[in-house]
PDB file of C-alpha atoms and ligand atoms in Angstrom:
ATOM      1  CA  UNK B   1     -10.028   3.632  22.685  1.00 67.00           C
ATOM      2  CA  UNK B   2      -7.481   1.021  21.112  1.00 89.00           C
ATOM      3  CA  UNK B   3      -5.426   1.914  18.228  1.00 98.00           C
ATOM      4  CA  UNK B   4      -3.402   0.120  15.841  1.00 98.00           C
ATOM      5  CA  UNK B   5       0.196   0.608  15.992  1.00 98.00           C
ATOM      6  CA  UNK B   6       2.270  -0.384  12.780  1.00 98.00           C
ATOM      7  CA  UNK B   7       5.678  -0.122  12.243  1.00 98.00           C
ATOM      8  CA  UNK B   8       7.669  -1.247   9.307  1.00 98.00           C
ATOM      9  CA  UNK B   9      11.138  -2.299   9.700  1.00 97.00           C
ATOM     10  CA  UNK B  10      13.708  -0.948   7.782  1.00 95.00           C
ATOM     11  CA  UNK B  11      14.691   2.622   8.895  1.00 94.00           C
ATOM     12  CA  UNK B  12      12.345   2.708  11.553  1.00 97.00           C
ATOM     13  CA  UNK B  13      13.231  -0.069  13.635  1.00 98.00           C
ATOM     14  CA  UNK B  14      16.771  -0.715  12.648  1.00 97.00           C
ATOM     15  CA  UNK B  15      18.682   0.775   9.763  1.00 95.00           C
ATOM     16  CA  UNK B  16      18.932  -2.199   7.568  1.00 95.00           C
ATOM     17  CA  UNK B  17      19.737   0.537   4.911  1.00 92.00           C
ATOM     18  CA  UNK B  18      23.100   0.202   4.871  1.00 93.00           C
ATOM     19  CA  UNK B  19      23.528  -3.461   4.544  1.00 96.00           C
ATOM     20  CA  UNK B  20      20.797  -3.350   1.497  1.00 96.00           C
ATOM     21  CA  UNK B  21      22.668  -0.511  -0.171  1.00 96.00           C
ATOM     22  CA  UNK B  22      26.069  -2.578   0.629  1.00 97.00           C
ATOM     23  CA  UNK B  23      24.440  -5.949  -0.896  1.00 98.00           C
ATOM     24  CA  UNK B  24      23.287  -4.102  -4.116  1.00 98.00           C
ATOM     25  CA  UNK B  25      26.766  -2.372  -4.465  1.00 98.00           C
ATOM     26  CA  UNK B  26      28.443  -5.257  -4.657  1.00 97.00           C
ATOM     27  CA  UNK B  27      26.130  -6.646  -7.111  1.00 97.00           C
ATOM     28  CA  UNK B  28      25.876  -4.016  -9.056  1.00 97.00           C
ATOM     29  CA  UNK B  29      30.233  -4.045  -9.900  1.00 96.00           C
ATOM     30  CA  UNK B  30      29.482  -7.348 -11.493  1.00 92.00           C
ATOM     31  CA  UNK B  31      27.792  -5.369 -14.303  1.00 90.00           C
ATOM     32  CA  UNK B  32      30.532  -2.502 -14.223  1.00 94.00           C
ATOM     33  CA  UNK B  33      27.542  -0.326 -12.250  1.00 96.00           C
ATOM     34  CA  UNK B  34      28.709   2.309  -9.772  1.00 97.00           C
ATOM     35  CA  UNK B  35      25.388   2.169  -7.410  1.00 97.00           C
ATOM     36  CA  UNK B  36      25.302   5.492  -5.154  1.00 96.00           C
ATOM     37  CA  UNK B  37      23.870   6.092  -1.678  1.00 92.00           C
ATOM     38  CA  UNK B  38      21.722   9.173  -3.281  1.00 90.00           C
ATOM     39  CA  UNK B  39      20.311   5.993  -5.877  1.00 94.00           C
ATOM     40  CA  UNK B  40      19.501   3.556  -3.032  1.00 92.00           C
ATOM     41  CA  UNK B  41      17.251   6.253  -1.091  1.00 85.00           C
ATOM     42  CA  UNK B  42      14.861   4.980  -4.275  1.00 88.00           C
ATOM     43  CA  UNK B  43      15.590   1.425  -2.963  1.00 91.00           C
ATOM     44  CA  UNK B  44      13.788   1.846   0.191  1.00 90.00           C
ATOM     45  CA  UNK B  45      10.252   0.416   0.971  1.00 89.00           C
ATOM     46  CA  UNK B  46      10.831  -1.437  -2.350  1.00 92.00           C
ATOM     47  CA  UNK B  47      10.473  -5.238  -2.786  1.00 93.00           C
ATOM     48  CA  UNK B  48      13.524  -7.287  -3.524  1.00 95.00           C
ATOM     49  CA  UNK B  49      12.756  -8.441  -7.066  1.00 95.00           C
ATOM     50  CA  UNK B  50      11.461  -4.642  -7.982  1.00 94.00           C
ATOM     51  CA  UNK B  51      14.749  -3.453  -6.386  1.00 96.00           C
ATOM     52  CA  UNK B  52      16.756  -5.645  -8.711  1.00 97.00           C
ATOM     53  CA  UNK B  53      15.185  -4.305 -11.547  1.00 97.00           C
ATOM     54  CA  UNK B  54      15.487  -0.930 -10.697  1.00 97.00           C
ATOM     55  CA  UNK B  55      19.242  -1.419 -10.325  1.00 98.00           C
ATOM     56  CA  UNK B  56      18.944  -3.174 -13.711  1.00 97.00           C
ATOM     57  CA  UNK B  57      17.488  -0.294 -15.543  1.00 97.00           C
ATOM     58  CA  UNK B  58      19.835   2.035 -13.754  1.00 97.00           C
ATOM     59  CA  UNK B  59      22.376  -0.041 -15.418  1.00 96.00           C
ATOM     60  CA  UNK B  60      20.737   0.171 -18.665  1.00 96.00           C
ATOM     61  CA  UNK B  61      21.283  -4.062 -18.585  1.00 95.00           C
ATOM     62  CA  UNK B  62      19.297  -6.593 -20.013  1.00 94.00           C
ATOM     63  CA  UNK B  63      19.576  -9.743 -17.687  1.00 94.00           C
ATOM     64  CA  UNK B  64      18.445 -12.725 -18.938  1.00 96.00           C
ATOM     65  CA  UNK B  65      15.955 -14.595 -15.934  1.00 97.00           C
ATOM     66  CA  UNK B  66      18.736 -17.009 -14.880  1.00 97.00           C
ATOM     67  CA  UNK B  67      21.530 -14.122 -13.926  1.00 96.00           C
ATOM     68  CA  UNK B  68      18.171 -12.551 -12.053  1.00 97.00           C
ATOM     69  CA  UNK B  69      17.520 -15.530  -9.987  1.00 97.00           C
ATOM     70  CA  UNK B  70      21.156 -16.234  -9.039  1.00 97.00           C
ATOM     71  CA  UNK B  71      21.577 -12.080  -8.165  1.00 97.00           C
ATOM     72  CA  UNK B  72      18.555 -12.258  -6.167  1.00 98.00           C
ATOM     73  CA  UNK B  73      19.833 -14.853  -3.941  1.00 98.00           C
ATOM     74  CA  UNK B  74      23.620 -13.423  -4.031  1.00 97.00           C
ATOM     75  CA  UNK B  75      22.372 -10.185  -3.396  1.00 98.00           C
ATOM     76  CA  UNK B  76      20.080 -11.914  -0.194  1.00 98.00           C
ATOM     77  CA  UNK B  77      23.181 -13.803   0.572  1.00 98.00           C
ATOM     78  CA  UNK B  78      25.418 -11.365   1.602  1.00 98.00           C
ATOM     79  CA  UNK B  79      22.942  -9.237   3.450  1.00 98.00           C
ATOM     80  CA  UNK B  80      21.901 -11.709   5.757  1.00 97.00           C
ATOM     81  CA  UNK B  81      25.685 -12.226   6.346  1.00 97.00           C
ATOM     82  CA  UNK B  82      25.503  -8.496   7.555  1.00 97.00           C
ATOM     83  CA  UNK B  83      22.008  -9.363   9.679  1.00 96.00           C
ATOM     84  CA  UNK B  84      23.721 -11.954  11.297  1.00 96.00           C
ATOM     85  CA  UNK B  85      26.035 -10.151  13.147  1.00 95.00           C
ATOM     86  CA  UNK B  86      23.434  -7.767  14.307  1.00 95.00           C
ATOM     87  CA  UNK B  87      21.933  -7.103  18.181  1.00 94.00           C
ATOM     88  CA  UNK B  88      19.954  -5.658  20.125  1.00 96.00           C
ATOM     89  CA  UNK B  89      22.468  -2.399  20.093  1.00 96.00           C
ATOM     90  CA  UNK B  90      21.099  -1.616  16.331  1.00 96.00           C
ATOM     91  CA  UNK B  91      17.915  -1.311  17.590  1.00 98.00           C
ATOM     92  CA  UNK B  92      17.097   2.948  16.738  1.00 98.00           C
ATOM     93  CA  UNK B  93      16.973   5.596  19.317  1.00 98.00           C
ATOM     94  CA  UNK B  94      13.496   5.272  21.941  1.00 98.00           C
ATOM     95  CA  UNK B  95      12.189   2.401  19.609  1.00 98.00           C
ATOM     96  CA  UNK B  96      11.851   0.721  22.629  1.00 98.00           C
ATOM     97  CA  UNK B  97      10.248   2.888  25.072  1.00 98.00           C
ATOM     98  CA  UNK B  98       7.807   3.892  22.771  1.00 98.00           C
ATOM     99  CA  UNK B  99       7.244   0.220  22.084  1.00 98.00           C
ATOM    100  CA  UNK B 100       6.836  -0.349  25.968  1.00 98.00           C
ATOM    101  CA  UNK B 101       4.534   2.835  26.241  1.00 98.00           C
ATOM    102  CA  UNK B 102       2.058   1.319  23.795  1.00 98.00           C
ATOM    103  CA  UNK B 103       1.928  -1.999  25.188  1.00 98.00           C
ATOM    104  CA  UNK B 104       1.494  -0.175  29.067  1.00 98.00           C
ATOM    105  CA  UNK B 105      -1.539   1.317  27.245  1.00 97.00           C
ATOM    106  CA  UNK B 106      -3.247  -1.674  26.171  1.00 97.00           C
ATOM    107  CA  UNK B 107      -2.538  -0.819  22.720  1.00 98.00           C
ATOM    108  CA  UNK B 108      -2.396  -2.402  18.985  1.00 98.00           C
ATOM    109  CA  UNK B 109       1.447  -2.912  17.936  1.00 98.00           C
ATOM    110  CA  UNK B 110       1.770  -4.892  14.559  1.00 98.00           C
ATOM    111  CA  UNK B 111       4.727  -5.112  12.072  1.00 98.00           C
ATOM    112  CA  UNK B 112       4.055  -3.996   8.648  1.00 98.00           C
ATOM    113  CA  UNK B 113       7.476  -4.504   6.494  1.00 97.00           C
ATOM    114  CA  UNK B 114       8.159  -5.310   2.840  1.00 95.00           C
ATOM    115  CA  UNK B 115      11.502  -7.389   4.319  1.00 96.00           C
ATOM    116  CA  UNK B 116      11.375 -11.117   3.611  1.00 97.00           C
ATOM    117  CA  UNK B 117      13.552 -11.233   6.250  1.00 97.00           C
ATOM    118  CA  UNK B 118      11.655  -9.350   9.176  1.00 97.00           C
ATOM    119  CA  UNK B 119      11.056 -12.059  11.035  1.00 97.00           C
ATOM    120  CA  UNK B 120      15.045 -13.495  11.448  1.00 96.00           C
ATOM    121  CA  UNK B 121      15.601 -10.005  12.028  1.00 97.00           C
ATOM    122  CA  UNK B 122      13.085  -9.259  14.953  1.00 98.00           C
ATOM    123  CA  UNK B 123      14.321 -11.987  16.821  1.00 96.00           C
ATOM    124  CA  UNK B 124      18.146 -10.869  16.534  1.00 96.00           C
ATOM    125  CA  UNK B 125      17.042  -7.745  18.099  1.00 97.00           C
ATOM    126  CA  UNK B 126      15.259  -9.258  20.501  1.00 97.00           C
ATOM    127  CA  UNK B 127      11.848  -7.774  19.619  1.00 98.00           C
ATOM    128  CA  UNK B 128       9.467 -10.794  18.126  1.00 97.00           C
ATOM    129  CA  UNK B 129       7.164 -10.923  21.373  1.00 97.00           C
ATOM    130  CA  UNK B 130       6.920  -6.716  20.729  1.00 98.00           C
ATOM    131  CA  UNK B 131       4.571  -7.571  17.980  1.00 98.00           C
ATOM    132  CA  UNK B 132       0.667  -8.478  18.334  1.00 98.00           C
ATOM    133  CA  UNK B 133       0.980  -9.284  14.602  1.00 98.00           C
ATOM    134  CA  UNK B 134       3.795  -9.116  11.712  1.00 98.00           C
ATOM    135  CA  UNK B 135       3.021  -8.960   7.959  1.00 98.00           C
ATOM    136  CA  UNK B 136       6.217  -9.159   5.958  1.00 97.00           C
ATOM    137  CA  UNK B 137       7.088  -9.540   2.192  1.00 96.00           C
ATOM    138  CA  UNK B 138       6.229 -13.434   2.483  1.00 96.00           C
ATOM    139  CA  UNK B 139       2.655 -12.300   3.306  1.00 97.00           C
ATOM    140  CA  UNK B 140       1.687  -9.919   0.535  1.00 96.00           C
ATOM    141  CA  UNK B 141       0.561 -10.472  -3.248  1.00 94.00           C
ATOM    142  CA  UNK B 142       0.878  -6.309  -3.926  1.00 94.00           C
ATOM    143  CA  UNK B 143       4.110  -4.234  -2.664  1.00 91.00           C
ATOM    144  CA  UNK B 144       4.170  -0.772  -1.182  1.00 92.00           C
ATOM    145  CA  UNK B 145       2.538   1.701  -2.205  1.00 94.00           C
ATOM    146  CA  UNK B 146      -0.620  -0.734  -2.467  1.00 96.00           C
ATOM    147  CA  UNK B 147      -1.756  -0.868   1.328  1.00 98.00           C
ATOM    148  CA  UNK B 148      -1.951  -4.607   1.474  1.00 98.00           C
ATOM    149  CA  UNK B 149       1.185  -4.825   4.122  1.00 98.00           C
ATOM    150  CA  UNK B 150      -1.031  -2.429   6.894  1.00 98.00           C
ATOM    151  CA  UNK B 151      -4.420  -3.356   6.036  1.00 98.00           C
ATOM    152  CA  UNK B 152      -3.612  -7.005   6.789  1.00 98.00           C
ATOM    153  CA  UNK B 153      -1.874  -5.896  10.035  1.00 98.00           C
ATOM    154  CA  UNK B 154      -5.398  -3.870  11.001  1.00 98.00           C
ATOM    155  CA  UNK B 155      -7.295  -7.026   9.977  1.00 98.00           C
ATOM    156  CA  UNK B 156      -5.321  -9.309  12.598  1.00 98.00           C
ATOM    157  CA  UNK B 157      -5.790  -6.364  15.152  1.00 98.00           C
ATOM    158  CA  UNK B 158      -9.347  -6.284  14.840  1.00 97.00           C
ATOM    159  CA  UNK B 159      -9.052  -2.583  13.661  1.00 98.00           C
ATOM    160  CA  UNK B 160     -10.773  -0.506  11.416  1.00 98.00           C
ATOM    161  CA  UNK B 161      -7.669   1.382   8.685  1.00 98.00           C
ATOM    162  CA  UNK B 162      -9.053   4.764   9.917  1.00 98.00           C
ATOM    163  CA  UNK B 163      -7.882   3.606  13.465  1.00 98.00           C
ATOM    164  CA  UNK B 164      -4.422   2.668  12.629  1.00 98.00           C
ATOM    165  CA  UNK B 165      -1.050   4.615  12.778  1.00 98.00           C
ATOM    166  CA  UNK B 166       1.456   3.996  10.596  1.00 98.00           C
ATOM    167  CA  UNK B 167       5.140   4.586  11.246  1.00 98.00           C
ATOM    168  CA  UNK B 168       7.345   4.571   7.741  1.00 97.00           C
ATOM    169  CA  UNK B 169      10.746   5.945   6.504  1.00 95.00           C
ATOM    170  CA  UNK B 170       9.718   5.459   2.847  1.00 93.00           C
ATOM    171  CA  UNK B 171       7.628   7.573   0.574  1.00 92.00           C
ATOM    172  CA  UNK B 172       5.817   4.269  -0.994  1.00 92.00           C
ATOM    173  CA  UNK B 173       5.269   2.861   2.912  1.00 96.00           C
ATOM    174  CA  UNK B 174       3.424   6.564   3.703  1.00 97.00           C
ATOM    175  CA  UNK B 175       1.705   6.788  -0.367  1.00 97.00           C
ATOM    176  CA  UNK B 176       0.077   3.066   1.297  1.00 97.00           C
ATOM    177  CA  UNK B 177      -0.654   3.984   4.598  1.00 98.00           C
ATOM    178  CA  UNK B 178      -2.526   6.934   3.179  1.00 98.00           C
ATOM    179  CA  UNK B 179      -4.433   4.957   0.678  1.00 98.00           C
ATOM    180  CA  UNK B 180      -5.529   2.421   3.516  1.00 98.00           C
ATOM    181  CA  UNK B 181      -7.203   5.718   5.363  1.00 98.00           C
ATOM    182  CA  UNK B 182      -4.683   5.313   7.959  1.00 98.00           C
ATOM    183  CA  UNK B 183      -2.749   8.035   9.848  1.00 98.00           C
ATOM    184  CA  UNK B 184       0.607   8.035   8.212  1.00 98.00           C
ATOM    185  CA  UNK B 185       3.908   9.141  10.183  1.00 98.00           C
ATOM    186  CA  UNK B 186       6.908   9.705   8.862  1.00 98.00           C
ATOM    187  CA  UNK B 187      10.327   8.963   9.935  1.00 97.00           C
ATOM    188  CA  UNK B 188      13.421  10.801   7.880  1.00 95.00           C
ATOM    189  CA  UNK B 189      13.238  14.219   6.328  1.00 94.00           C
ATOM    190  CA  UNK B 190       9.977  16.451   5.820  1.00 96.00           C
ATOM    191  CA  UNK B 191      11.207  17.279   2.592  1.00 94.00           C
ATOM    192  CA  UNK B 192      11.288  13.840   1.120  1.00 92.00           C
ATOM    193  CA  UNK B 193       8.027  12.316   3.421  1.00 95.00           C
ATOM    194  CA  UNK B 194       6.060  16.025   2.688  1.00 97.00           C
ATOM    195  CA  UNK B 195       3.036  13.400   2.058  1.00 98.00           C
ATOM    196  CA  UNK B 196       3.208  12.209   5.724  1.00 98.00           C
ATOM    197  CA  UNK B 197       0.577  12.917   8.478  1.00 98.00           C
ATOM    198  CA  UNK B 198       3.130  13.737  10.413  1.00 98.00           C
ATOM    199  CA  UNK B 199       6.820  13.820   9.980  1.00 98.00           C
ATOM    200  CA  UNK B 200       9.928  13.518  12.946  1.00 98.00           C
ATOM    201  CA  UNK B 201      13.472  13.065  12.104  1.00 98.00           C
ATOM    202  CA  UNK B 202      13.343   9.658  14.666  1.00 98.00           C
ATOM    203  CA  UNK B 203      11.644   8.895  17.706  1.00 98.00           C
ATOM    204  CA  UNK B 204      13.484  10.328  20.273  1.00 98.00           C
ATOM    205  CA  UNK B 205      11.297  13.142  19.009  1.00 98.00           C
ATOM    206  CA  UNK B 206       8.207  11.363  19.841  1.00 98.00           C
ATOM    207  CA  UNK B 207       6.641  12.443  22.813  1.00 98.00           C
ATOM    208  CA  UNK B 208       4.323   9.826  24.896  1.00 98.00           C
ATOM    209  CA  UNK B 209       1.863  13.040  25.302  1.00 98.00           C
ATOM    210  CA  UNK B 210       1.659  12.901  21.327  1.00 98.00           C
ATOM    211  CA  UNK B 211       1.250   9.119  21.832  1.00 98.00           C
ATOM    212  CA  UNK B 212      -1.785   9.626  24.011  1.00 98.00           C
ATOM    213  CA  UNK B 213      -3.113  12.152  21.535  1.00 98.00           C
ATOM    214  CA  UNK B 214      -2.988   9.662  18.799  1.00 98.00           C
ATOM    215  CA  UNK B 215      -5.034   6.995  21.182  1.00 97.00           C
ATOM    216  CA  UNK B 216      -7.430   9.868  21.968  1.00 93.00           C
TER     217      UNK B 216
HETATM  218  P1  LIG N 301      14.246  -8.217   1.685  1.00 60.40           P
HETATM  219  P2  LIG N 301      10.772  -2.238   4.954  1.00 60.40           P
HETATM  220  C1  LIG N 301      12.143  -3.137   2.821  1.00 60.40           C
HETATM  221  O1  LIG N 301      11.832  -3.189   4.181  1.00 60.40           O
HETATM  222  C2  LIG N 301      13.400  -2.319   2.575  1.00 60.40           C
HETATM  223  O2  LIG N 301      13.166  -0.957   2.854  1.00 60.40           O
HETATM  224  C3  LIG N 301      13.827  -2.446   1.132  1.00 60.40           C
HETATM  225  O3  LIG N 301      15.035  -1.745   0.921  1.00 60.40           O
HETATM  226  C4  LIG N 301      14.017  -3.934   0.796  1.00 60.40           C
HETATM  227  O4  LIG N 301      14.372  -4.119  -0.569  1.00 60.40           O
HETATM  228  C5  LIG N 301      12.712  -4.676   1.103  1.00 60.40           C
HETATM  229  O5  LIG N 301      12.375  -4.500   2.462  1.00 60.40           O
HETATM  230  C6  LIG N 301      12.832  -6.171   0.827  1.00 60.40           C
HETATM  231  O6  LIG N 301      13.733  -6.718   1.751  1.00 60.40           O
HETATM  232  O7  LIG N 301      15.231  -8.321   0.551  1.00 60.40           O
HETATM  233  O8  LIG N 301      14.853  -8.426   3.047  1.00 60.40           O
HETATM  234  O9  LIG N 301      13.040  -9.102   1.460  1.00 60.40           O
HETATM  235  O10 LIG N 301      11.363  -0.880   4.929  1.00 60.40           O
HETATM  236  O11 LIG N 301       9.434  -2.361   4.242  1.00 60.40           O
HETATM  237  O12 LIG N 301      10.756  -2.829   6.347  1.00 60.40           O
HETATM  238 MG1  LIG N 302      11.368   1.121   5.621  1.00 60.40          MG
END
């Protein structure tokens, strides 16, 4: 039987993390705010604009929407000045071969990411013509944890939600796969993802016999 495959993007294809947690950093010293790594684990799955006012609140500042608007695109600014140097090298551990397994298999692969940017960032890597379909941030009217992000994946798959796999590194991206009906894997620590399906640190630990169970 075919299955829908859906990945999101950030920590499970590439670890954009970084550069995000970099970009908000640097914003954040503009309003004397010392952002953590341990802060921007909160960041993750999280819409841009939600993101800045989360960092806002940690800051205990009260932006008026003019300083939001020009942060937003500073903040967007110097990330994509990280994508850009990006390649295929970034790509994470046996993304590909599981990638290649699914397609051998006549499988559904679809991108489900809240990244406004998924789409410059598939193609650095190389991976666009990976993807049956991609639903990214410019797609969706509801963020993570609503489902909107996978269920519009399944719908351009032809696949009922209780036939999709999700792969996520974010509690909200699992919290919406869940919600959708769909089986939800985790990628990252089974202490933080506890809600997941399934959890595996990353997917060297993911076996194409466990693939074939999922398609069975
Ligand atoms: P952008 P994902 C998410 O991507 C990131 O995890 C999150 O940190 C980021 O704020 C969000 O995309 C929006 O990204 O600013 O590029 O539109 O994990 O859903 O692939
Ligand atoms: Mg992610």
């Amino acid at each position: 039987m075919k299955k829908a495959f859906i990945f999101d993007l950030d920590g499970v294809i590439v670890d954009t993390a970084k550069f995000h947690y970099l970009a908000w950093r640097n914003l954040g010293k503009q309003f004397s705010y010392d952002f953590t790594e341990e802060e921007n684990e909160q960041f993750k799955g999280v819409s841009r604009v939600r993101s800045l006012e989360l960092l806002l609140e940690m800051a205990n500042y009260s932006a008026t929407q003019d300083e939001k608007n020009q942060w937003l695109s500073q903040k967007n600014e110097e990330y994509l000045s990280y994508i850009n140097k990006m390649d295929e090298s970034e790509i994470l551990p046996d993304i590909p071969r599981v990638l290649d397994y699914l397609w051998s298999k006549n499988q559904g692969v679809a991108l489900g990411s809240a990244s406004k940017n998924a789409r410059p960032i598939l193609k650095r890597l190389n991976l666009l013509n990976k993807f049956q379909a991609i639903v990214d941030g410019n797609d969706v009217t509801a963020a993570k944890p609503d489902p909107q992000v996978f269920t519009k994946g399944a719908t351009a798959l032809e696949t009922s939600y209780e036939h999709c796999i999700v792969f996520e590194d974010s509690i909200a991206g699992i919290q919406a796969a869940n919600s959708a009906g769909m089986i939800s894997i985790g990628i990252g620590e089974a202490s933080v993802l506890h809600e997941a399906d399934y959890v595996f640190s990353d997917f060297t630990e993911i076996s194409n016999n466990f693939l074939d169970q999922l398609m069975a």
